[in-house]
Amino acid sequence: MLNIHNEIRTWLFTQQDWMQELAETLIEQGNLTEQHLSLACLRIKSVDGQKVTKNRSFEGLIRPSSVSSEIRLRSIGKVQGIENLSPRLPLSFTSGNLTVVFGHNGSGKSSYTRIIKKMSGKPRSAILKPNVFRTAPTEQKCEVEYEYEGKLISCEWHANSEPIDALRSIDCFDSDEANHYLRNESSATYTPPVIGMFESLALACDQIKIRLQTEQNQLVSSLPQIPNNFVNTDVAIKLKSLNSNTSDVFFEQLVTWTLESQQELEQLKKRLEVTDPLAMAKQLRTTKLQADNVGASLKKGGLAYGVANLECLKKLQLDAHNKRQIASEAAQVSSALLVQVGSNTWRSLWEAARAYSQTVYPNRSFPVTDEANCVLCHQELGLDAKQRLNDFESFVQSKLEGEAKLAEASYNDALAHLLSIPTVEVINTQCEAAGLNTEEWKLHLISFWESASIVRNLLISKTIVDTIAPVNRATDTEKVISEHSTALELKAAQYDKDAQVFDREFAVKNRNELEARLWVSQQRDAIKVELQRLKHHKIFEGWKSLANSRSVSTKASAISEKVITQNYVIRFNNELKSLGASRIKIELVKSKATKGKILHRLQLKDSKQSHPIELVLSEGERRIIALAAFLADVAEKPMFAPFIFDDPISSLDNDFEWSVATRLAELAKTRQVLIFTHRLSLYGAVEDAAKKLGDIFRKTQLHQICIESYDGIAGHPVGDQVWNSKTKAANNILITRLGEAKRAGNSGGGDAYRALAQGICTDFRKLIERTVEDDLLNEVVKRHRRSVTTENRLGALPFIKKDDCKFIDDLMTKYSCFEHSQSTETTVIIPESSELQLDIEALITWRTEFQSRKKDI
């Protein structure tokens, strides 16, 4: 083993420090606590814990393993509510190592085995049921007595509760165990501590991994669930593909949402809402026309009240002013008596007089001076007045006056044709019609036209143009409106196309994709948190990979191959040999290693075809190899605990039966062996096997018990019976029973006597047969025993006399009718008690006399 220990130490030095620490704890203390596992979880996450070190000596590897204390079952009694057991007395196993419990089918043997399996915590123990043919019990329990570390312990155990720890080392063999070894992979029941360390280490790795997994599971995603209608979109698939390696570029592309995307989405929605694309195109073009009008009006307003037009008006205003001034200066008529002739007021008065003259002097040229009155003061015109009127008209009709009028007319005409200002109501209506129906647009346009209105009012009032601030042209606004108009035309054109061909299904898909992208962009913060969670999640994956038990299992497999498997195979082959089954082509092989445990299985040896064992071997062959596998597995455990066998010879022939009896008796040399059987042949074979180990062994170690069932209740231990007692004791039993029958007859009549006497006669017939085997033939030949025993026995046969044979033959003849069926013509009369007693006592007398003849042998 030293080489194995060195190999293990060398392997441990290749492991990370956290695992070395666990291994050292297991070697020194034998187990790991929750605190050890918690510390290992912290260590596996640290840089120091992940270092490979050689700081430990692992001296505990070479310490010898201790042998456990002896366990002995003493009795099972006070069974309540478990199966159909309700024994009157406890089933006691005494102090001998070899106990055979005999009972017919249904007597409770398997029920006792199931109780022992369950209370000892066997992995294939069945749930203990109540008697299904009776009312469900209030409790299911029994009382068990056992010896542990030299102390007798009695305890009440409730069915299906936790096993009794002291009894866990008990080994049980029954049909379930046989099937397990035949059909399943299994690990060796006992493994040396050095191998057990690997199993515990692998288990610790799994537990650490579970703890890490539990912590990892707490990293719950807070990412909202993708709406059902977005699940199959490309962006949803990208969202699902997020992992710890997702780049920042990918993240930004995933969550970015642009104005163009928003516009595209809105346009798609509108297109999908439209059922008549041509009508929508017409409506859009109407809106476009209104937008164009708003833009044109805005442009006109900017031009009408902008710098360029004001400069033109300034020139017209200045020209009219200058020419009027020149004309006024030239209008100094010598005949005029008053000043300001030629002024605007005067000219207005003069033109009014001209118009009035046509009323009173129609069809006569103005001014009318002949035979006329003044149209202003209605006085007769004198020569001076006539001259003055004609001078005034000459002035008015002069060139300078004409030029002044023309300049003033041009200026006034320009003012008259100034662009009108729309009202607020008109502006609002125009905005609605042009699709510019936001408050911002309305306020913006109203503000522009209010500025233009101020300029227009100043111009109309003929304010000096130089003092008027022009309106700045809204070129940016005009550009936006122009783009809006272009977009409307594009949409209208799209609807024209839609009227021709429109893939609505494709459009719906694009809309869903855009809506999904919008939804994802709204989860930006949640997605960023999710990426952080995924990165942390990956770190846990790395820690869990460090806690993988695969490397431990691999090394355990290599070590177990040397420490367990080779010895296990040898033991199995030896057991096959001792059980007389070497001819069966079967072998035990290692199948695999898992979690530090090495699994083995049975398989056909040198088979050319692949078939299950149960389809090739007979039932008896399967039973004997299962028993060999069981014994190879448990027989050499370094502990003293009971073996339980429930009908171990089921389906076995006489040869195998004798081999099993011999092997079980051999086991009883060192450990308690409890055998439950319904076969009298095994009952006798075990007794013969015990005799082979010596009379002292048989007398001190062999204990034979009979159990029976009565009225649906099983498990009753039966006292000494005629069939299982020595012939002398059997005689005494019959005498006692006869006394009971006589008393029953005295109190209950002949029928009561005959009911009991019938059984006495039957058992007396069996006793006579036993007398032939045990006394007359000196146990040379016995039923249920495969051998003929001659050693120190044949010498008694010459003492047999003819009278002995006649005496036995007469008794056999007389009492055969009570054991065998008779014809209807033959009347079977039960002997009176006195006659029966004489026959029983005669047999006692004969035996005493016959035994005296053999004293000198």
Coordinates of N, CA, C and O in Angstrom, one line a residue, residues 38-125:
S38 N -18.0 25.6 3.3 CA -18.2 27.0 3.1 C -16.8 27.7 2.9 O -16.7 28.5 2.0
L39 N -15.8 27.3 3.7 CA -14.5 27.8 3.5 C -13.9 27.4 2.1 O -13.3 28.3 1.5
A40 N -14.2 26.2 1.7 CA -13.7 25.8 0.4 C -14.3 26.6 -0.7 O -13.7 26.9 -1.7
C41 N -15.6 27.0 -0.6 CA -16.3 27.9 -1.5 C -15.6 29.2 -1.6 O -15.4 29.8 -2.7
L42 N -15.1 29.7 -0.5 CA -14.4 31.0 -0.5 C -13.0 30.8 -1.1 O -12.5 31.7 -1.9
R43 N -12.4 29.7 -0.8 CA -11.0 29.5 -1.2 C -10.9 29.3 -2.7 O -10.0 29.7 -3.4
I44 N -12.0 28.6 -3.3 CA -11.9 28.3 -4.7 C -12.1 29.6 -5.5 O -11.7 29.6 -6.7
K45 N -12.6 30.7 -4.9 CA -12.8 31.9 -5.6 C -11.5 32.8 -5.5 O -11.4 33.8 -6.2
S46 N -10.6 32.4 -4.6 CA -9.4 33.3 -4.4 C -8.2 32.8 -5.2 O -8.1 31.7 -5.6
V47 N -7.3 33.8 -5.4 CA -6.1 33.5 -6.2 C -5.3 32.5 -5.4 O -4.7 31.5 -6.0
D48 N -5.1 32.6 -4.1 CA -4.3 31.7 -3.3 C -4.9 30.3 -3.3 O -4.2 29.3 -3.4
G49 N -6.2 30.2 -3.2 CA -6.9 28.9 -3.2 C -6.7 28.2 -4.5 O -6.8 26.9 -4.5
Q50 N -6.5 28.9 -5.6 CA -6.3 28.3 -6.9 C -4.9 27.9 -7.2 O -4.6 27.3 -8.3
K51 N -4.0 28.3 -6.3 CA -2.6 27.9 -6.5 C -2.3 26.4 -6.3 O -3.0 25.8 -5.5
V52 N -1.4 25.9 -7.0 CA -0.9 24.5 -6.8 C 0.3 24.5 -5.9 O 1.3 25.1 -6.2
T53 N 0.1 23.9 -4.7 CA 1.2 24.0 -3.7 C 1.7 22.6 -3.3 O 1.1 21.6 -3.6
K54 N 2.8 22.6 -2.5 CA 3.3 21.3 -2.0 C 3.7 21.5 -0.5 O 4.7 21.1 -0.1
N55 N 2.8 22.2 0.2 CA 3.1 22.6 1.6 C 2.6 21.5 2.6 O 2.9 21.6 3.8
R56 N 1.9 20.5 2.1 CA 1.3 19.6 3.1 C 1.9 18.2 3.0 O 2.4 17.8 1.9
S57 N 1.9 17.5 4.1 CA 2.6 16.2 4.2 C 1.7 15.0 3.9 O 2.1 13.9 3.5
F58 N 0.4 15.1 4.3 CA -0.6 14.1 4.1 C -0.1 12.8 4.9 O -0.2 11.7 4.3
E59 N 0.4 13.0 6.1 CA 0.9 11.8 6.8 C -0.2 10.8 7.2 O 0.0 9.6 7.4
G60 N -1.4 11.3 7.3 CA -2.5 10.4 7.7 C -2.8 9.3 6.7 O -3.5 8.4 7.0
L61 N -2.2 9.4 5.5 CA -2.5 8.4 4.5 C -2.0 7.0 4.9 O -2.5 6.0 4.5
I62 N -0.9 7.0 5.7 CA -0.3 5.7 6.0 C -0.7 5.2 7.4 O -0.2 4.1 7.8
R63 N -1.7 5.8 8.0 CA -2.2 5.3 9.3 C -3.1 4.1 9.1 O -3.9 4.2 8.1
P64 N -3.0 3.1 9.9 CA -3.9 1.9 9.7 C -5.3 2.2 10.0 O -5.6 3.1 10.9
S65 N -6.2 1.6 9.3 CA -7.7 1.8 9.5 C -8.1 1.0 10.7 O -7.6 -0.1 11.0
S66 N -9.1 1.5 11.5 CA -9.6 0.8 12.6 C -10.7 -0.1 12.3 O -11.4 0.0 11.2
V67 N -10.9 -1.1 13.1 CA -12.0 -2.1 12.9 C -13.2 -1.8 13.8 O -13.0 -1.4 14.9
S68 N -14.3 -1.8 13.2 CA -15.5 -1.4 14.0 C -15.9 -2.4 15.0 O -15.5 -3.6 15.0
S69 N -16.7 -2.0 16.0 CA -17.1 -2.8 17.1 C -18.1 -3.9 16.6 O -18.7 -3.7 15.5
E70 N -18.2 -5.0 17.3 CA -19.1 -6.1 16.9 C -20.6 -5.7 17.2 O -20.9 -5.1 18.2
I71 N -21.4 -6.1 16.1 CA -22.8 -5.8 16.2 C -23.5 -7.2 16.2 O -23.2 -8.1 15.4
R72 N -24.5 -7.4 17.1 CA -25.2 -8.7 17.1 C -26.7 -8.4 17.3 O -27.1 -7.6 18.1
L73 N -27.5 -9.0 16.4 CA -29.0 -8.9 16.6 C -29.4 -9.9 17.7 O -29.0 -11.1 17.6
R74 N -30.2 -9.5 18.6 CA -30.6 -10.4 19.7 C -32.1 -10.8 19.5 O -32.5 -12.0 19.7
S75 N -33.0 -9.9 19.2 CA -34.4 -10.2 19.0 C -35.1 -9.1 18.3 O -34.7 -7.9 18.3
I76 N -36.3 -9.5 17.7 CA -37.2 -8.5 17.2 C -38.6 -8.9 17.7 O -39.0 -10.1 17.6
G77 N -39.3 -8.0 18.4 CA -40.5 -8.4 19.0 C -41.5 -7.2 19.1 O -41.1 -6.1 18.7
K78 N -42.6 -7.4 19.7 CA -43.7 -6.4 19.9 C -43.9 -5.6 18.6 O -44.0 -4.4 18.5
V79 N -44.1 -6.5 17.5 CA -44.3 -5.9 16.2 C -45.7 -5.5 16.1 O -46.7 -6.2 16.4
Q80 N -45.9 -4.2 15.7 CA -47.3 -3.7 15.6 C -47.5 -2.9 14.3 O -46.7 -2.0 14.0
G81 N -48.5 -3.4 13.5 CA -48.8 -2.6 12.3 C -47.9 -2.8 11.1 O -47.9 -2.0 10.2
I82 N -47.0 -3.8 11.2 CA -46.0 -4.0 10.1 C -46.3 -5.3 9.4 O -46.2 -6.3 10.0
E83 N -46.7 -5.1 8.1 CA -47.0 -6.3 7.3 C -48.1 -7.1 8.1 O -49.0 -6.5 8.7
N84 N -48.0 -8.5 8.0 CA -48.9 -9.3 8.8 C -48.3 -9.9 10.0 O -48.8 -10.9 10.5
L85 N -47.2 -9.2 10.5 CA -46.5 -9.7 11.7 C -47.2 -9.3 13.0 O -47.6 -8.1 13.1
S86 N -47.4 -10.2 13.9 CA -47.8 -9.8 15.2 C -47.5 -11.0 16.2 O -48.4 -11.7 16.7
P87 N -46.2 -11.3 16.3 CA -45.8 -12.5 17.1 C -46.2 -12.4 18.5 O -46.1 -11.3 19.2
R88 N -46.6 -13.5 19.1 CA -46.9 -13.6 20.5 C -45.6 -13.4 21.4 O -45.7 -12.8 22.4
L89 N -44.5 -13.9 20.8 CA -43.2 -13.8 21.5 C -42.2 -13.2 20.6 O -42.3 -13.3 19.4
P90 N -41.2 -12.5 21.1 CA -40.1 -12.0 20.2 C -39.4 -13.1 19.5 O -39.3 -14.2 20.0
L91 N -39.0 -12.8 18.3 CA -38.1 -13.7 17.5 C -36.7 -13.5 18.0 O -36.0 -12.5 17.7
S92 N -36.2 -14.5 18.8 CA -34.9 -14.4 19.5 C -33.8 -15.2 18.7 O -34.1 -16.3 18.2
F93 N -32.6 -14.6 18.7 CA -31.5 -15.2 17.9 C -30.4 -15.8 18.8 O -29.4 -16.2 18.3
T94 N -30.6 -15.7 20.1 CA -29.6 -16.2 21.1 C -28.2 -15.7 20.8 O -28.0 -14.7 20.1
S95 N -27.2 -16.3 21.5 CA -25.9 -15.9 21.4 C -25.0 -16.6 20.3 O -23.9 -16.3 20.1
G96 N -25.6 -17.6 19.7 CA -24.9 -18.3 18.7 C -24.7 -17.5 17.4 O -25.5 -16.7 17.1
N97 N -23.7 -17.9 16.6 CA -23.4 -17.2 15.4 C -24.3 -17.6 14.2 O -24.4 -16.9 13.3
L98 N -24.8 -18.9 14.3 CA -25.5 -19.4 13.2 C -27.0 -19.7 13.6 O -27.2 -20.6 14.4
T99 N -27.9 -19.0 13.0 CA -29.3 -19.1 13.3 C -30.1 -19.4 12.0 O -29.9 -18.7 11.0
V100 N -30.9 -20.5 12.0 CA -31.7 -20.8 10.9 C -33.2 -20.7 11.4 O -33.6 -21.3 12.4
V101 N -33.9 -19.8 10.7 CA -35.3 -19.6 11.0 C -36.1 -20.3 9.9 O -36.1 -19.8 8.7
F102 N -36.8 -21.3 10.3 CA -37.6 -22.1 9.3 C -39.1 -21.7 9.4 O -39.6 -21.5 10.5
G103 N -39.7 -21.7 8.3 CA -41.2 -21.4 8.3 C -41.7 -21.6 6.9 O -41.0 -21.4 5.9
H104 N -43.0 -22.0 6.8 CA -43.6 -22.2 5.5 C -43.9 -20.9 4.9 O -43.7 -19.8 5.5
N105 N -44.3 -20.9 3.6 CA -44.6 -19.7 2.9 C -45.7 -19.0 3.6 O -46.7 -19.6 4.0
G106 N -45.5 -17.7 3.8 CA -46.5 -16.8 4.5 C -46.3 -16.8 6.0 O -47.1 -16.2 6.7
S107 N -45.3 -17.5 6.5 CA -45.1 -17.5 7.9 C -44.4 -16.2 8.5 O -44.4 -16.1 9.7
G108 N -43.9 -15.3 7.6 CA -43.4 -14.0 8.0 C -41.9 -13.9 7.9 O -41.3 -12.9 8.4
K109 N -41.2 -14.9 7.3 CA -39.8 -14.8 7.1 C -39.3 -13.5 6.4 O -38.5 -12.8 6.9
S110 N -39.9 -13.3 5.2 CA -39.5 -12.1 4.4 C -39.9 -10.8 5.1 O -39.2 -9.8 4.9
S111 N -40.9 -10.8 5.9 CA -41.3 -9.6 6.6 C -40.3 -9.2 7.6 O -39.9 -8.1 7.8
Y112 N -39.7 -10.2 8.3 CA -38.6 -10.0 9.3 C -37.4 -9.4 8.5 O -36.7 -8.5 9.0
T113 N -37.1 -10.0 7.4 CA -36.0 -9.6 6.6 C -36.2 -8.1 6.2 O -35.3 -7.3 6.2
R114 N -37.4 -7.8 5.7 CA -37.7 -6.4 5.3 C -37.5 -5.4 6.5 O -37.0 -4.3 6.3
I115 N -37.9 -5.8 7.6 CA -37.8 -4.9 8.8 C -36.3 -4.7 9.1 O -35.9 -3.5 9.3
I116 N -35.5 -5.8 9.0 CA -34.0 -5.6 9.3 C -33.4 -4.7 8.2 O -32.6 -3.9 8.5
K117 N -33.8 -4.9 7.0 CA -33.2 -4.1 5.9 C -33.6 -2.6 6.1 O -32.7 -1.7 5.9
K118 N -34.8 -2.4 6.5 CA -35.3 -1.0 6.6 C -34.6 -0.3 7.8 O -34.1 0.9 7.7
M119 N -34.5 -1.0 8.9 CA -34.0 -0.4 10.1 C -32.5 -0.2 10.0 O -31.9 0.6 10.8
S120 N -31.8 -1.0 9.1 CA -30.4 -0.8 9.0 C -30.0 0.1 7.8 O -28.9 0.3 7.5
G121 N -31.1 0.6 7.1 CA -30.8 1.7 6.1 C -30.3 1.2 4.8 O -29.5 1.9 4.1
K122 N -30.6 -0.1 4.4 CA -30.2 -0.6 3.2 C -30.8 0.2 2.0 O -31.9 0.6 2.0
P123 N -30.0 0.4 0.9 CA -30.5 1.2 -0.2 C -31.7 0.7 -0.9 O -32.5 1.4 -1.5
R124 N -31.9 -0.6 -0.9 CA -33.0 -1.2 -1.6 C -34.0 -1.8 -0.7 O -34.7 -2.7 -1.0
S125 N -34.1 -1.2 0.4 CA -35.2 -1.6 1.4 C -36.5 -1.1 1.0 O -36.6 0.1 0.4

